[in-house]
PDB file of C-alpha atoms in Angstrom:
ATOM      1  CA  MET A 320      -5.495   7.495  30.203  1.00  0.00           C
ATOM      2  CA  LEU A 321      -6.567   4.700  32.531  1.00  0.00           C
ATOM      3  CA  GLU A 322      -7.651   7.268  35.106  1.00  0.00           C
ATOM      4  CA  ILE A 323      -9.864   8.958  32.532  1.00  0.00           C
ATOM      5  CA  VAL A 324     -11.464   5.633  31.654  1.00  0.00           C
ATOM      6  CA  LYS A 325     -12.071   4.894  35.332  1.00  0.00           C
ATOM      7  CA  ALA A 326     -13.586   8.342  35.791  1.00  0.00           C
ATOM      8  CA  GLY A 327     -16.147   7.540  33.112  1.00  0.00           C
ATOM      9  CA  GLY A 328     -17.541   4.666  35.120  1.00  0.00           C
ATOM     10  CA  TRP A 329     -19.070   1.407  33.884  1.00  0.00           C
ATOM     11  CA  LEU A 330     -20.533   2.968  30.740  1.00  0.00           C
ATOM     12  CA  MET A 331     -17.015   3.324  29.375  1.00  0.00           C
ATOM     13  CA  VAL A 332     -16.933  -0.455  28.936  1.00  0.00           C
ATOM     14  CA  PRO A 333     -19.560  -0.637  26.132  1.00  0.00           C
ATOM     15  CA  ILE A 334     -18.166   2.541  24.565  1.00  0.00           C
ATOM     16  CA  LEU A 335     -14.652   1.091  24.450  1.00  0.00           C
ATOM     17  CA  LEU A 336     -16.032  -2.219  23.172  1.00  0.00           C
ATOM     18  CA  CYS A 337     -17.808  -0.361  20.371  1.00  0.00           C
ATOM     19  CA  SER A 338     -14.585   1.421  19.488  1.00  0.00           C
ATOM     20  CA  VAL A 339     -12.662  -1.858  19.237  1.00  0.00           C
ATOM     21  CA  ILE A 340     -15.341  -3.396  16.996  1.00  0.00           C
ATOM     22  CA  ALA A 341     -15.423  -0.273  14.821  1.00  0.00           C
ATOM     23  CA  VAL A 342     -11.651  -0.302  14.337  1.00  0.00           C
ATOM     24  CA  ALA A 343     -11.732  -3.987  13.402  1.00  0.00           C
ATOM     25  CA  ILE A 344     -14.495  -3.420  10.850  1.00  0.00           C
ATOM     26  CA  VAL A 345     -12.750  -0.393   9.340  1.00  0.00           C
ATOM     27  CA  LEU A 346      -9.487  -2.288   8.865  1.00  0.00           C
ATOM     28  CA  GLU A 347     -11.290  -5.324   7.402  1.00  0.00           C
ATOM     29  CA  ARG A 348     -13.330  -3.207   4.970  1.00  0.00           C
ATOM     30  CA  ILE A 349     -10.282  -1.218   3.854  1.00  0.00           C
ATOM     31  CA  TRP A 350      -8.680  -4.528   2.904  1.00  0.00           C
ATOM     32  CA  ALA A 351     -11.814  -6.090   1.404  1.00  0.00           C
ATOM     33  CA  LEU A 352     -12.867  -3.076  -0.689  1.00  0.00           C
ATOM     34  CA  ARG A 353      -9.573  -2.552  -2.470  1.00  0.00           C
ATOM     35  CA  ARG A 354     -10.204  -1.814  -6.136  1.00  0.00           C
ATOM     36  CA  SER A 355      -7.560  -4.328  -7.225  1.00  0.00           C
ATOM     37  CA  ARG A 356      -9.410  -7.047  -5.313  1.00  0.00           C
ATOM     38  CA  VAL A 357     -12.986  -6.188  -6.276  1.00  0.00           C
ATOM     39  CA  VAL A 358     -12.578  -4.947  -9.860  1.00  0.00           C
ATOM     40  CA  PRO A 359      -9.213  -6.222 -11.152  1.00  0.00           C
ATOM     41  CA  ARG A 360      -7.961  -4.248 -14.113  1.00  0.00           C
ATOM     42  CA  GLY A 361      -8.086  -6.100 -17.421  1.00  0.00           C
ATOM     43  CA  LEU A 362     -10.181  -8.964 -16.067  1.00  0.00           C
ATOM     44  CA  LEU A 363     -12.931  -8.601 -18.683  1.00  0.00           C
ATOM     45  CA  LEU A 364     -10.461  -8.904 -21.552  1.00  0.00           C
ATOM     46  CA  THR A 365      -8.847 -11.949 -19.942  1.00  0.00           C
ATOM     47  CA  VAL A 366     -12.239 -13.560 -19.398  1.00  0.00           C
ATOM     48  CA  TRP A 367     -13.310 -12.975 -22.986  1.00  0.00           C
ATOM     49  CA  GLU A 368     -10.097 -14.441 -24.378  1.00  0.00           C
ATOM     50  CA  GLN A 369     -10.378 -17.499 -22.127  1.00  0.00           C
ATOM     51  CA  ALA A 370     -14.040 -17.972 -23.034  1.00  0.00           C
ATOM     52  CA  ARG A 371     -13.271 -18.004 -26.747  1.00  0.00           C
ATOM     53  CA  GLY A 372     -10.430 -20.451 -26.215  1.00  0.00           C
ATOM     54  CA  ALA A 373     -12.457 -22.758 -23.967  1.00  0.00           C
ATOM     55  CA  GLY A 374     -15.374 -23.220 -26.342  1.00  0.00           C
ATOM     56  CA  HIS A 375     -18.961 -22.084 -26.281  1.00  0.00           C
ATOM     57  CA  ASP A 376     -19.684 -23.517 -22.832  1.00  0.00           C
ATOM     58  CA  GLY A 377     -17.239 -21.066 -21.321  1.00  0.00           C
ATOM     59  CA  GLY A 378     -15.170 -23.793 -19.645  1.00  0.00           C
ATOM     60  CA  GLY A 379     -16.559 -25.161 -16.386  1.00  0.00           C
ATOM     61  CA  VAL A 380     -13.208 -25.216 -14.595  1.00  0.00           C
ATOM     62  CA  GLN A 381     -12.382 -21.708 -15.749  1.00  0.00           C
ATOM     63  CA  LEU A 382     -15.745 -20.457 -14.501  1.00  0.00           C
ATOM     64  CA  GLN A 383     -15.057 -21.884 -11.065  1.00  0.00           C
ATOM     65  CA  ARG A 384     -11.671 -20.187 -10.984  1.00  0.00           C
ATOM     66  CA  LEU A 385     -13.217 -16.953 -12.204  1.00  0.00           C
ATOM     67  CA  ARG A 386     -15.846 -16.994  -9.441  1.00  0.00           C
ATOM     68  CA  ALA A 387     -13.153 -17.461  -6.800  1.00  0.00           C
ATOM     69  CA  ARG A 388     -10.963 -14.701  -8.194  1.00  0.00           C
ATOM     70  CA  SER A 389     -12.929 -11.557  -7.326  1.00  0.00           C
ATOM     71  CA  PRO A 390     -16.453 -10.125  -6.925  1.00  0.00           C
ATOM     72  CA  LEU A 391     -16.290  -8.923 -10.544  1.00  0.00           C
ATOM     73  CA  GLY A 392     -15.260 -12.444 -11.508  1.00  0.00           C
ATOM     74  CA  GLN A 393     -18.446 -13.800  -9.908  1.00  0.00           C
ATOM     75  CA  VAL A 394     -20.569 -11.411 -11.988  1.00  0.00           C
ATOM     76  CA  LEU A 395     -18.750 -12.169 -15.242  1.00  0.00           C
ATOM     77  CA  ALA A 396     -18.866 -15.903 -14.564  1.00  0.00           C
ATOM     78  CA  ALA A 397     -22.647 -15.682 -14.160  1.00  0.00           C
ATOM     79  CA  GLY A 398     -22.856 -13.969 -17.534  1.00  0.00           C
ATOM     80  CA  LEU A 399     -20.681 -16.570 -19.263  1.00  0.00           C
ATOM     81  CA  ALA A 400     -22.684 -19.406 -17.731  1.00  0.00           C
ATOM     82  CA  ALA A 401     -25.845 -17.929 -19.276  1.00  0.00           C
ATOM     83  CA  GLN A 402     -24.403 -16.966 -22.660  1.00  0.00           C
ATOM     84  CA  ASP A 403     -26.415 -19.654 -24.472  1.00  0.00           C
ATOM     85  CA  HIS A 404     -29.634 -17.908 -23.443  1.00  0.00           C
ATOM     86  CA  SER A 405     -31.204 -14.702 -24.657  1.00  0.00           C
ATOM     87  CA  ARG A 406     -29.886 -11.275 -23.811  1.00  0.00           C
ATOM     88  CA  GLU A 407     -32.684 -10.737 -21.285  1.00  0.00           C
ATOM     89  CA  VAL A 408     -32.024 -14.015 -19.474  1.00  0.00           C
ATOM     90  CA  MET A 409     -28.291 -13.335 -19.417  1.00  0.00           C
ATOM     91  CA  LYS A 410     -28.898  -9.843 -18.061  1.00  0.00           C
ATOM     92  CA  GLU A 411     -31.239 -11.114 -15.339  1.00  0.00           C
ATOM     93  CA  THR A 412     -28.681 -13.734 -14.292  1.00  0.00           C
ATOM     94  CA  ILE A 413     -25.977 -11.097 -14.032  1.00  0.00           C
ATOM     95  CA  GLU A 414     -28.250  -8.759 -12.069  1.00  0.00           C
ATOM     96  CA  GLU A 415     -29.158 -11.500  -9.598  1.00  0.00           C
ATOM     97  CA  THR A 416     -25.506 -12.320  -9.020  1.00  0.00           C
ATOM     98  CA  GLY A 417     -24.695  -8.615  -8.822  1.00  0.00           C
ATOM     99  CA  ARG A 418     -27.214  -8.078  -6.027  1.00  0.00           C
ATOM    100  CA  ARG A 419     -25.665 -10.909  -4.039  1.00  0.00           C
ATOM    101  CA  VAL A 420     -22.152  -9.574  -4.620  1.00  0.00           C
ATOM    102  CA  ALA A 421     -23.226  -6.042  -3.630  1.00  0.00           C
ATOM    103  CA  HIS A 422     -24.682  -7.442  -0.414  1.00  0.00           C
ATOM    104  CA  GLU A 423     -21.358  -9.119   0.340  1.00  0.00           C
ATOM    105  CA  LEU A 424     -19.502  -5.853  -0.279  1.00  0.00           C
ATOM    106  CA  GLU A 425     -21.768  -4.159   2.279  1.00  0.00           C
ATOM    107  CA  ARG A 426     -20.888  -6.704   4.964  1.00  0.00           C
ATOM    108  CA  PHE A 427     -20.515  -5.183   8.446  1.00  0.00           C
ATOM    109  CA  LEU A 428     -21.526  -1.694   7.256  1.00  0.00           C
ATOM    110  CA  ASN A 429     -24.836  -1.892   9.116  1.00  0.00           C
ATOM    111  CA  THR A 430     -22.886  -2.750  12.272  1.00  0.00           C
ATOM    112  CA  LEU A 431     -20.608   0.220  11.684  1.00  0.00           C
ATOM    113  CA  GLY A 432     -23.600   2.503  11.222  1.00  0.00           C
ATOM    114  CA  THR A 433     -25.210   1.152  14.384  1.00  0.00           C
ATOM    115  CA  ILE A 434     -22.060   1.882  16.383  1.00  0.00           C
ATOM    116  CA  ALA A 435     -22.017   5.441  15.015  1.00  0.00           C
ATOM    117  CA  MET A 436     -25.588   5.876  16.261  1.00  0.00           C
ATOM    118  CA  ILE A 437     -25.444   4.242  19.690  1.00  0.00           C
ATOM    119  CA  THR A 438     -22.120   5.541  21.034  1.00  0.00           C
ATOM    120  CA  PRO A 439     -23.391   9.145  21.425  1.00  0.00           C
ATOM    121  CA  LEU A 440     -26.459   7.727  23.160  1.00  0.00           C
ATOM    122  CA  LEU A 441     -24.222   5.774  25.518  1.00  0.00           C
ATOM    123  CA  GLY A 442     -22.338   8.995  26.203  1.00  0.00           C
ATOM    124  CA  LEU A 443     -25.610  10.780  26.857  1.00  0.00           C
ATOM    125  CA  LEU A 444     -26.646   8.004  29.212  1.00  0.00           C
ATOM    126  CA  GLY A 445     -23.359   8.491  31.032  1.00  0.00           C
ATOM    127  CA  THR A 446     -24.177  12.180  31.372  1.00  0.00           C
ATOM    128  CA  VAL A 447     -27.550  11.380  32.886  1.00  0.00           C
ATOM    129  CA  VAL A 448     -26.056   8.831  35.287  1.00  0.00           C
ATOM    130  CA  GLY A 449     -23.353  11.321  36.301  1.00  0.00           C
ATOM    131  CA  MET A 450     -25.876  14.057  36.952  1.00  0.00           C
ATOM    132  CA  ILE A 451     -27.998  11.679  39.040  1.00  0.00           C
ATOM    133  CA  GLU A 452     -24.914  10.931  41.120  1.00  0.00           C
ATOM    134  CA  VAL A 453     -24.261  14.645  41.564  1.00  0.00           C
ATOM    135  CA  PHE A 454     -27.809  15.275  42.779  1.00  0.00           C
ATOM    136  CA  ASN A 455     -27.594  12.315  45.135  1.00  0.00           C
ATOM    137  CA  VAL A 456     -24.451  13.820  46.652  1.00  0.00           C
ATOM    138  CA  ILE A 457     -26.149  17.212  46.964  1.00  0.00           C
ATOM    139  CA  THR A 458     -29.112  15.558  48.647  1.00  0.00           C
ATOM    140  CA  ASP A 459     -26.880  13.725  51.129  1.00  0.00           C
ATOM    141  CA  ILE A 460     -24.214  16.301  52.029  1.00  0.00           C
ATOM    142  CA  GLY A 461     -25.194  19.522  50.258  1.00  0.00           C
ATOM    143  CA  VAL A 462     -23.052  21.573  47.888  1.00  0.00           C
ATOM    144  CA  GLY A 463     -20.290  22.369  50.308  1.00  0.00           C
ATOM    145  CA  SER A 464     -17.879  19.658  49.076  1.00  0.00           C
ATOM    146  CA  PRO A 465     -16.689  20.170  45.475  1.00  0.00           C
ATOM    147  CA  ARG A 466     -14.571  17.014  45.708  1.00  0.00           C
ATOM    148  CA  ASP A 467     -17.647  14.861  46.323  1.00  0.00           C
ATOM    149  CA  LEU A 468     -19.461  16.493  43.415  1.00  0.00           C
ATOM    150  CA  ALA A 469     -16.519  16.129  41.047  1.00  0.00           C
ATOM    151  CA  GLY A 470     -16.985  12.372  40.584  1.00  0.00           C
ATOM    152  CA  GLY A 471     -20.437  12.624  39.018  1.00  0.00           C
ATOM    153  CA  ILE A 472     -19.504  15.635  36.909  1.00  0.00           C
ATOM    154  CA  SER A 473     -16.356  13.868  35.679  1.00  0.00           C
ATOM    155  CA  GLN A 474     -18.354  10.781  34.711  1.00  0.00           C
ATOM    156  CA  ALA A 475     -20.830  12.919  32.792  1.00  0.00           C
ATOM    157  CA  LEU A 476     -18.137  14.749  30.819  1.00  0.00           C
ATOM    158  CA  VAL A 477     -15.890  11.744  30.134  1.00  0.00           C
ATOM    159  CA  THR A 478     -18.615   9.446  28.842  1.00  0.00           C
ATOM    160  CA  THR A 479     -20.075  12.176  26.631  1.00  0.00           C
ATOM    161  CA  ALA A 480     -16.681  12.982  25.136  1.00  0.00           C
ATOM    162  CA  ALA A 481     -15.861   9.294  24.642  1.00  0.00           C
ATOM    163  CA  GLY A 482     -19.184   8.554  22.948  1.00  0.00           C
ATOM    164  CA  ILE A 483     -18.870  11.460  20.539  1.00  0.00           C
ATOM    165  CA  GLY A 484     -15.182  10.682  19.975  1.00  0.00           C
ATOM    166  CA  VAL A 485     -16.029   7.164  18.829  1.00  0.00           C
ATOM    167  CA  ALA A 486     -19.106   8.172  16.825  1.00  0.00           C
ATOM    168  CA  ILE A 487     -17.511  10.851  14.633  1.00  0.00           C
ATOM    169  CA  PRO A 488     -14.780   8.765  12.922  1.00  0.00           C
ATOM    170  CA  THR A 489     -17.094   5.757  12.775  1.00  0.00           C
ATOM    171  CA  LEU A 490     -19.731   7.762  10.928  1.00  0.00           C
ATOM    172  CA  ILE A 491     -17.102   9.165   8.555  1.00  0.00           C
ATOM    173  CA  PHE A 492     -15.864   5.684   7.634  1.00  0.00           C
ATOM    174  CA  HIS A 493     -19.427   4.387   7.326  1.00  0.00           C
ATOM    175  CA  ARG A 494     -20.264   7.097   4.791  1.00  0.00           C
ATOM    176  CA  TYR A 495     -16.982   6.523   2.966  1.00  0.00           C
ATOM    177  CA  PHE A 496     -17.513   2.782   2.648  1.00  0.00           C
ATOM    178  CA  ARG A 497     -21.101   3.279   1.448  1.00  0.00           C
ATOM    179  CA  GLY A 498     -19.826   5.512  -1.332  1.00  0.00           C
ATOM    180  CA  ARG A 499     -17.000   3.106  -2.087  1.00  0.00           C
ATOM    181  CA  VAL A 500     -19.398   0.185  -2.468  1.00  0.00           C
ATOM    182  CA  ASP A 501     -21.675   2.201  -4.772  1.00  0.00           C
ATOM    183  CA  GLU A 502     -18.685   3.144  -6.922  1.00  0.00           C
ATOM    184  CA  LEU A 503     -17.427  -0.430  -7.186  1.00  0.00           C
ATOM    185  CA  VAL A 504     -20.892  -1.810  -7.948  1.00  0.00           C
ATOM    186  CA  LEU A 505     -21.267   0.740 -10.750  1.00  0.00           C
ATOM    187  CA  GLU A 506     -17.937  -0.340 -12.234  1.00  0.00           C
ATOM    188  CA  MET A 507     -18.965  -3.996 -12.110  1.00  0.00           C
ATOM    189  CA  GLU A 508     -22.252  -3.163 -13.838  1.00  0.00           C
ATOM    190  CA  MET A 509     -20.391  -1.378 -16.634  1.00  0.00           C
ATOM    191  CA  GLU A 510     -18.040  -4.331 -17.147  1.00  0.00           C
ATOM    192  CA  ALA A 511     -20.972  -6.767 -17.163  1.00  0.00           C
ATOM    193  CA  VAL A 512     -22.811  -4.688 -19.766  1.00  0.00           C
ATOM    194  CA  LYS A 513     -19.728  -4.797 -21.991  1.00  0.00           C
ATOM    195  CA  LEU A 514     -19.635  -8.586 -21.715  1.00  0.00           C
ATOM    196  CA  VAL A 515     -23.322  -8.898 -22.632  1.00  0.00           C
ATOM    197  CA  GLU A 516     -22.920  -6.585 -25.610  1.00  0.00           C
ATOM    198  CA  VAL A 517     -19.849  -8.412 -26.918  1.00  0.00           C
ATOM    199  CA  ILE A 518     -21.395 -11.870 -26.582  1.00  0.00           C
ATOM    200  CA  HIS A 519     -24.581 -10.773 -28.362  1.00  0.00           C
ATOM    201  CA  GLY A 520     -22.744  -8.916 -31.115  1.00  0.00           C
ATOM    202  CA  GLU A 521     -23.682  -5.417 -30.014  1.00  0.00           C
ATOM    203  CA  ARG A 522     -20.063  -4.439 -29.413  1.00  0.00           C
ATOM    204  CA  SER A 523     -16.855  -5.526 -31.107  1.00  0.00           C
ATOM    205  CA  ALA A 524     -14.477  -7.778 -29.195  1.00  0.00           C
ATOM    206  CA  SER A 525     -11.992  -4.914 -29.032  1.00  0.00           C
ATOM    207  CA  GLY A 526     -14.640  -2.991 -27.111  1.00  0.00           C
ATOM    208  CA  VAL A 527     -14.085  -4.967 -23.919  1.00  0.00           C
ATOM    209  CA  THR A 528     -11.173  -2.683 -23.130  1.00  0.00           C
ATOM    210  CA  ALA A 529     -13.031   0.515 -24.026  1.00  0.00           C
TER     211      ALA A 529
END
């Protein structure tokens, strides 16, 4: 394996660095985008019961705990904090918090997408550099020595394969996480709408679980 990396030349360094960063981001996002962490089951019902027990102000301490609990908790806490206002104001407050939470869920995804785009280009650059080396050898000693030509050809093939090899799984995970974020944001929006409707009497309290 080390020999293959050496054969790829100096361009293998940024390609390998990109692969390490991509793996780190993938593992972090798998952990951060767990459904149980982002949209805990039964949280809306718990929040509604606590809000009724804490009084009309929603309970300042409970709101702080709710915000720290999960991304959905941040959205619901914003709604409870604005429950004294009109439906429109409450909805706008939730939407503003939701945009911020969605941005946090998308953390590092742009980096992952950038890696998926640049690693094939780095591989292509390695191909060009390898071919230049081959032509330099041909210019100096001709085509009579396959061993001298093999170095440039090897660099061209190795860097291209490495770049594509990093880009393919990175792009797959990037697309997967984008879809995952969209799905989780939609679920949070649905839970927030339920809270607004219950607080403003448009849905029965038993509807928070529906």
